[in-house]
mmCIF file of C-alpha atoms in Angstrom:
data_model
loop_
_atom_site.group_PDB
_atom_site.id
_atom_site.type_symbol
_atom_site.label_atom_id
_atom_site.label_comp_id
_atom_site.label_asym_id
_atom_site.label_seq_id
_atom_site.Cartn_x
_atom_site.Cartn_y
_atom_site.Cartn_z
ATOM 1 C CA UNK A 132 -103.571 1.690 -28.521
ATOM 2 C CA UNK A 133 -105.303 -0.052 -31.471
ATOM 3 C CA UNK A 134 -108.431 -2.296 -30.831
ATOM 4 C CA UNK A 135 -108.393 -5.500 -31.147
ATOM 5 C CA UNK A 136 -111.248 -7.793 -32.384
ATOM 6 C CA UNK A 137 -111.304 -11.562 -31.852
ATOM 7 C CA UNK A 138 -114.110 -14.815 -32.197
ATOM 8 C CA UNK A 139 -115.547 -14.653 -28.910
ATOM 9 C CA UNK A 140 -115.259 -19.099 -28.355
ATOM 10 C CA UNK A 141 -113.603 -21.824 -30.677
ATOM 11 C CA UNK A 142 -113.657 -25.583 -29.972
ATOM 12 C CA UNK A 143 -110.698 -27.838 -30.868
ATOM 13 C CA UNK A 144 -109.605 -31.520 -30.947
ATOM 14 C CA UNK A 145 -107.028 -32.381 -28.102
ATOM 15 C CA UNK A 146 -103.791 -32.939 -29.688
ATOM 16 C CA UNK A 147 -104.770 -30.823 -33.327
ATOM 17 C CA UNK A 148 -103.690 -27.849 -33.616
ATOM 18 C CA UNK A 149 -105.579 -24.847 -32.493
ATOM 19 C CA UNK A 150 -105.262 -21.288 -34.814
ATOM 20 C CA UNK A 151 -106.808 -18.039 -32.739
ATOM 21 C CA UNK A 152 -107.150 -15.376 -35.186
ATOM 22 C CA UNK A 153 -107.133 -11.689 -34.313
ATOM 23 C CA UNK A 154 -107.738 -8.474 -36.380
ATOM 24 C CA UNK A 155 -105.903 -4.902 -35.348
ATOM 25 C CA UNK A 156 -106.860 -2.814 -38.449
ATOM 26 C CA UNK A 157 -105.671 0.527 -36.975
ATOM 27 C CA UNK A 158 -102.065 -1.091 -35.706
ATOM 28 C CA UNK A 159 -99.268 1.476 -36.036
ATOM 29 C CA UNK A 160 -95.932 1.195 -36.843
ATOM 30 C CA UNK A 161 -94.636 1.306 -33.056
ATOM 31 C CA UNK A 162 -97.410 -1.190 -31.856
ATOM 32 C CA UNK A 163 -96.311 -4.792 -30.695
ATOM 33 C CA UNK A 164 -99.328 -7.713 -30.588
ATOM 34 C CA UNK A 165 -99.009 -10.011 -27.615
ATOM 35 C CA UNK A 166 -101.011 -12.721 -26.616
ATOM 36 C CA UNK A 167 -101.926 -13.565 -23.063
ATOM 37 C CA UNK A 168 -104.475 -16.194 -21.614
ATOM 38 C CA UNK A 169 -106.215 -16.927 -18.658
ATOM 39 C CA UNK A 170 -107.328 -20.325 -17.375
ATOM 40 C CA UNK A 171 -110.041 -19.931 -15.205
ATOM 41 C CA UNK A 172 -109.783 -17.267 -12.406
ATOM 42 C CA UNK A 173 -106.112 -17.403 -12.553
ATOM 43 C CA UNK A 174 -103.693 -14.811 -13.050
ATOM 44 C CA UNK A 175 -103.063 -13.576 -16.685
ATOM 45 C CA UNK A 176 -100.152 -15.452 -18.681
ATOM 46 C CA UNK A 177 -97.806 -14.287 -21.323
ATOM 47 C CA UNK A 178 -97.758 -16.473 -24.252
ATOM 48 C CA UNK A 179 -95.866 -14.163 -26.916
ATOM 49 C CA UNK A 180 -95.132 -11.326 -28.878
ATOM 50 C CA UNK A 181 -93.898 -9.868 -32.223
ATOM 51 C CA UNK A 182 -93.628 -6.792 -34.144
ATOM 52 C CA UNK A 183 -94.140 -7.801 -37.467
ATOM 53 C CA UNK A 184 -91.968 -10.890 -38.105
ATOM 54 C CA UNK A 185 -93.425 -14.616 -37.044
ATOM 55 C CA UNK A 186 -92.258 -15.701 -33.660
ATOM 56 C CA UNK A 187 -92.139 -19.083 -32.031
ATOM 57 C CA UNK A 188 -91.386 -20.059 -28.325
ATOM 58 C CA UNK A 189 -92.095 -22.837 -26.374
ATOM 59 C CA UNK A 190 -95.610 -22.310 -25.859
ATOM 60 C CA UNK A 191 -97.102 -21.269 -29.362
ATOM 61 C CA UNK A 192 -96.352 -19.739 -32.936
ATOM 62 C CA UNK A 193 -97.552 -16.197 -33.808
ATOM 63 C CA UNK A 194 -98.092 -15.434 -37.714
ATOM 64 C CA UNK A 195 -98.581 -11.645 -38.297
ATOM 65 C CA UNK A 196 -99.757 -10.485 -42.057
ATOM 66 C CA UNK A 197 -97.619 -8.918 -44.014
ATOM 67 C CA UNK A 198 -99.455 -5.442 -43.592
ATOM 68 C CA UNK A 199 -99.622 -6.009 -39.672
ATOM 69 C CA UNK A 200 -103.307 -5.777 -39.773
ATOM 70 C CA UNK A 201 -103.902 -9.356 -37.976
ATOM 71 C CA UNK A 202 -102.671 -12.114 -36.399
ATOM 72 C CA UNK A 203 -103.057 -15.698 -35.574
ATOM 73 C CA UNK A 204 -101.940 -17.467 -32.686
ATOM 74 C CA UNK A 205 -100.963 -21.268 -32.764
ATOM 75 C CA UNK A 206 -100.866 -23.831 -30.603
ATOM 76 C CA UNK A 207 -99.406 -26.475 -32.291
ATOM 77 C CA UNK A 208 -100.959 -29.694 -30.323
ATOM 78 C CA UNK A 209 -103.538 -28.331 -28.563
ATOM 79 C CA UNK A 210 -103.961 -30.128 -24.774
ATOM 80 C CA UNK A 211 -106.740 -29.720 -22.216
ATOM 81 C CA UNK A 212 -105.123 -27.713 -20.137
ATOM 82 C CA UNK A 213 -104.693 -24.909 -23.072
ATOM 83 C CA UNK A 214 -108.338 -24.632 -22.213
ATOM 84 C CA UNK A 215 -108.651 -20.531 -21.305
ATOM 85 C CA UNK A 216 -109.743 -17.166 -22.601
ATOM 86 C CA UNK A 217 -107.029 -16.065 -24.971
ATOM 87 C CA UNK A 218 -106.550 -12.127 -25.153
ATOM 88 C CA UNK A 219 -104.594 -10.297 -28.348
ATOM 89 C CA UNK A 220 -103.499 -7.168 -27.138
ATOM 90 C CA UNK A 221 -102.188 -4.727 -29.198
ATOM 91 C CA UNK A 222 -99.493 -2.306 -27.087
ATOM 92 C CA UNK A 223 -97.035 0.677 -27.799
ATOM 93 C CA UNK A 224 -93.305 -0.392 -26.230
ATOM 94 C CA UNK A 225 -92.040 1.959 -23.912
ATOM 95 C CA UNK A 226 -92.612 4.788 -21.696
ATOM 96 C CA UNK A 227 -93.821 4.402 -18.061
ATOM 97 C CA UNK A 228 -97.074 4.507 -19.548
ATOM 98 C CA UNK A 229 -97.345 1.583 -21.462
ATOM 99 C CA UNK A 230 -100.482 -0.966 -19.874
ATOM 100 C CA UNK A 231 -102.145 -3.950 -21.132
ATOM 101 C CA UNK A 232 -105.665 -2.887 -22.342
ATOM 102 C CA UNK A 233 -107.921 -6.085 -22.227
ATOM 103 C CA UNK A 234 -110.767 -6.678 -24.415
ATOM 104 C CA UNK A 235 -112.828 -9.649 -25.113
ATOM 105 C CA UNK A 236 -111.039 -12.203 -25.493
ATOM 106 C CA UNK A 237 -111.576 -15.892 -27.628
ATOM 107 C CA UNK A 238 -112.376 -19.087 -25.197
ATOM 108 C CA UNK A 239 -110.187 -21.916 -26.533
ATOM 109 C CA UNK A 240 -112.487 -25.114 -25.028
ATOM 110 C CA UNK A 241 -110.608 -28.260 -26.157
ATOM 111 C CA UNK A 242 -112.417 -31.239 -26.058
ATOM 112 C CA UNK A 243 -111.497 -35.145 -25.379
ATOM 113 C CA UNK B 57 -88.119 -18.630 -10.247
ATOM 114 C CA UNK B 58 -89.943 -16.232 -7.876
ATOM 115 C CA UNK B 59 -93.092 -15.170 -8.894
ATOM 116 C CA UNK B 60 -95.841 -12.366 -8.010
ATOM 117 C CA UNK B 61 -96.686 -12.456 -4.743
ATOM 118 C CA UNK B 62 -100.025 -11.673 -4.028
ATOM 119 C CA UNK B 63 -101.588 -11.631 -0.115
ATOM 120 C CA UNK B 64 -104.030 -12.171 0.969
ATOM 121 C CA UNK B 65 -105.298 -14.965 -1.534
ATOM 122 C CA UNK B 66 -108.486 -14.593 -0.108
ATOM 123 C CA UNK B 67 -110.607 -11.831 1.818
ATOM 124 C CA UNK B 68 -113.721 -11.608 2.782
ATOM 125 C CA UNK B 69 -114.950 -7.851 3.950
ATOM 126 C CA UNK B 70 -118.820 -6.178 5.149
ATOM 127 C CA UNK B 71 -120.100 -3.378 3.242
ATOM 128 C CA UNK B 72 -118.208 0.327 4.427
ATOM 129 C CA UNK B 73 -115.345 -1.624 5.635
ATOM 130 C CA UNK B 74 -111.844 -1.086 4.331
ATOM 131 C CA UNK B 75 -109.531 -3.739 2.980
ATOM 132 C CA UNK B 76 -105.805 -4.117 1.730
ATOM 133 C CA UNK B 77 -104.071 -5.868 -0.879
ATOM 134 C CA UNK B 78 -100.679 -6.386 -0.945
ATOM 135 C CA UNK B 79 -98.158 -7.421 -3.928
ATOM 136 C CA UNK B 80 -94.906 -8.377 -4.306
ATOM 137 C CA UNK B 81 -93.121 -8.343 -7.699
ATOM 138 C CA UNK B 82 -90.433 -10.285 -9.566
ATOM 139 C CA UNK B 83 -87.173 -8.842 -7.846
ATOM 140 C CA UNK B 84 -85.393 -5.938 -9.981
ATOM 141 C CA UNK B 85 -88.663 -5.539 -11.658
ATOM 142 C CA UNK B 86 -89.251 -1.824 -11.067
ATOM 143 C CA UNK B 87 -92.917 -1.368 -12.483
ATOM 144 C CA UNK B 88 -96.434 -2.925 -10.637
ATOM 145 C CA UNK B 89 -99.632 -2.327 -12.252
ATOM 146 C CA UNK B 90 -103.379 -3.317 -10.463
ATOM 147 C CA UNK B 91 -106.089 -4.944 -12.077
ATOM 148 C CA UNK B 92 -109.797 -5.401 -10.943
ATOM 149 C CA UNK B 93 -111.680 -8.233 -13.007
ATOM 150 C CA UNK B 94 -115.334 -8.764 -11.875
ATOM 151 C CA UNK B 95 -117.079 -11.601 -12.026
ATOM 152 C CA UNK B 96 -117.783 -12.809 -16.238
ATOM 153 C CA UNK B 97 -115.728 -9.375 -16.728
ATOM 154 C CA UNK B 98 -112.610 -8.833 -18.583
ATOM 155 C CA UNK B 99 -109.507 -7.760 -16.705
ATOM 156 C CA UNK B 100 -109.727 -4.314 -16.142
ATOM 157 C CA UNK B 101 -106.674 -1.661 -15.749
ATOM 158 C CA UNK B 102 -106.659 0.534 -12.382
ATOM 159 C CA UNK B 103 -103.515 1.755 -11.657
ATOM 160 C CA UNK B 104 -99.733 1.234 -12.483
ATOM 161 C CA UNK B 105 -96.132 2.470 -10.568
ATOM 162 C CA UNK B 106 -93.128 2.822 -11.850
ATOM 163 C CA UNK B 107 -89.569 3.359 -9.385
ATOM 164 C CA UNK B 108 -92.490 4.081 -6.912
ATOM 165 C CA UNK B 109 -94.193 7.148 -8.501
ATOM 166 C CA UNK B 110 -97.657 6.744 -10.244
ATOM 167 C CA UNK B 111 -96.961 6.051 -13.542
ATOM 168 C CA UNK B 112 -101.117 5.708 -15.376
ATOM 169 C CA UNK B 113 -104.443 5.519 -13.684
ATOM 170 C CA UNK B 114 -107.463 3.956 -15.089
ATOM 171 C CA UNK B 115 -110.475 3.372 -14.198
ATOM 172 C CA UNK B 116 -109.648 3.436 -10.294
ATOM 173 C CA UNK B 117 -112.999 4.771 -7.724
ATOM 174 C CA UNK B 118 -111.491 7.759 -5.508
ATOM 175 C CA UNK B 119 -112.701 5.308 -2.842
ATOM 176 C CA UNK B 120 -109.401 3.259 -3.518
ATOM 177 C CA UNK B 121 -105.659 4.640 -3.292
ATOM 178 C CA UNK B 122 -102.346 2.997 -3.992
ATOM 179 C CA UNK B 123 -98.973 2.735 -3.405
ATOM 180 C CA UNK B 124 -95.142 1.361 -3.832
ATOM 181 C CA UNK B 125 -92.746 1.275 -1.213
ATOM 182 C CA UNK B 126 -89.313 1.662 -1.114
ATOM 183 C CA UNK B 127 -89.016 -2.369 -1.446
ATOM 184 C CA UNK B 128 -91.149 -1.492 -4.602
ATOM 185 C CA UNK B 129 -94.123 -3.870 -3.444
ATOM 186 C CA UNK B 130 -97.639 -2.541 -3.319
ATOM 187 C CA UNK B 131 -100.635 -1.999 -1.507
ATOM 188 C CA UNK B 132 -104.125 -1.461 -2.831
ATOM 189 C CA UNK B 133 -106.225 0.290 -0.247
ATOM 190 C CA UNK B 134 -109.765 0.206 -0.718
ATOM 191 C CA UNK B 135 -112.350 1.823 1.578
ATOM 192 C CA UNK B 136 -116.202 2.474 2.104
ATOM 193 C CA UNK B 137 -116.372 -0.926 0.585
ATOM 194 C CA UNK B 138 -119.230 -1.389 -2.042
ATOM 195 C CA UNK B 139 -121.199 -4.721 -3.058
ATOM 196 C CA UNK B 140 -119.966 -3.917 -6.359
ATOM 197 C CA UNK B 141 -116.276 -4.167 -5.424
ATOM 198 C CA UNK B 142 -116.246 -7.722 -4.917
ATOM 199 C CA UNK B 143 -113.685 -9.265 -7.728
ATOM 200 C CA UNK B 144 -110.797 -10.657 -8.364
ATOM 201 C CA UNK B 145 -107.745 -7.905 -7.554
ATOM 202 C CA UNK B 146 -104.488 -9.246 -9.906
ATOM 203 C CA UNK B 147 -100.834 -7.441 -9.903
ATOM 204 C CA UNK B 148 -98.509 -7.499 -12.968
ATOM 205 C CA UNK B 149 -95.059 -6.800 -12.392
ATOM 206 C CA UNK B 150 -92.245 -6.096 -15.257
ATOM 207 C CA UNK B 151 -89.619 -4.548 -15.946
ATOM 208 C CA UNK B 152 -89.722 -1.424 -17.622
ATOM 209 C CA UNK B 153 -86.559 -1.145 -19.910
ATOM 210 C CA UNK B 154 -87.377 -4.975 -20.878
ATOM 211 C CA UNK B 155 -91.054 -5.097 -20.260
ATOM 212 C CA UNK B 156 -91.933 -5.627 -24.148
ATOM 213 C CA UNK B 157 -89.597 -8.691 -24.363
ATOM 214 C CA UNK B 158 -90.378 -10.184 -21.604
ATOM 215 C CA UNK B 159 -94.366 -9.554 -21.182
ATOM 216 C CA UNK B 160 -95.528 -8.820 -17.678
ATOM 217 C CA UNK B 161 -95.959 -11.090 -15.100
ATOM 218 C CA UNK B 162 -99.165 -11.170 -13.266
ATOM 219 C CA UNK B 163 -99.880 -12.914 -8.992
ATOM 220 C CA UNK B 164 -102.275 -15.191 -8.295
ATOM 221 C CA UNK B 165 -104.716 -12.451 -7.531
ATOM 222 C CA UNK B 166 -107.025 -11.615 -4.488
ATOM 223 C CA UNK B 167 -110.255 -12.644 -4.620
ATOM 224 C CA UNK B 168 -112.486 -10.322 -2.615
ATOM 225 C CA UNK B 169 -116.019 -10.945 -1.301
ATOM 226 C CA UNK B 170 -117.485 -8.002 0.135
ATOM 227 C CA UNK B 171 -120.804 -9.062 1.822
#
């Protein structure tokens, strides 16, 4: 699976809009990017996912280049509670073998 | 909805003792994977089932084994019980077929202390 390189901390204004960006260089063709975060020691959480078209869902917006080579994840009104350590994960689909690999992630801290 | 069940939420174990972790996924979902993530660490992959049979390893000590059970929950088994193995223990479930559409789910997690 391709690596995945993100800031390692960003700050933002409660109720702006937050924009994690996220660079997968060696993405191939069959490779999805999801985004996942983790508020303090609790379980992983999916946010979303796309292939190479922009996707938007409840939670966030995800805008992937045009040659698939990064990404940026959006909150649109950032709150505190989107406080967390946001992972981009680049995966394969399918196959029994497919597992989220889980670098370094960027810590989101939104302030007052 | 139901969620990942994780038990126990916490444990706390001596050095050389064993321990086990149990997980329950989202019904139907028909693949579990285990993750280890230690303190300040990143989540890291140990071992994943799918319709009960090993389906990937990572980077799993031979001091810790693994199953699923016909119910398809799972239990992490962990023996001779290191310092170093204190962390928080999380299960994913998902299901395969729909697993990239849906993203995996992950439990609460076990955190556990081994002093």
């Amino acid at each position: 699976d391709a690596k995945t390189t993100q800031p390692t901390s960003m700050d933002c204004a409660e109720g702006r809009a937050a924009n994690l960006p996220c660079n997968h260089s060696t993405i191939s063709g069959n490779e999805y990017v999801y985004w996942y975060r983790q508020i303090h020691s609790q379980g992983p959480q999916y946010i979303i996912h796309g292939l190479k078209n922009n996707e938007t869902n409840e939670m966030a917006s995800l805008i992937i280049t045009e040659d698939r080579k990064s990404s940026t994840l959006i909150l649109p009104h950032a709150t505190l509670r989107d406080t967390a350590v946001y992972y981009c994960i680049v995966m394969g689909y399918g196959g029994a073998t497919n597992k989220l690999i889980f670098g370094t992630g960027t810590l989101l801290a939104v302030q007052p | 909805a139901a969620g990942v069940i994780q038990s126990p939420r916490h444990l706390i174990k001596e050095k050389r003792e064993t321990a086990t972790l149990k997980c329950y996924p989202i019904p139907r979902h028909d693949t579990v994977y285990w993750y280890q993530q230690g303190p300040g660490q990143d989540p890291q992959f140990l071992i994943s089932f799918y319709e009960k049979m090993q389906s990937d390893k990572g980077s799993i000590p031979d001091r810790f084994s693994a199953q699923q059970f016909s119910d398809y929950h799972s239990e992490l088994n962990m023996s001779s019980l290191e310092l170093g193995d204190s962390a928080l223990y999380f299960c994913a479930s998902s299901l395969l077929l729909t697993g990239v559409n849906s993203g995996y789910t992950f439990g609460s997690g076990t955190r556990l202390t081994v002093v």
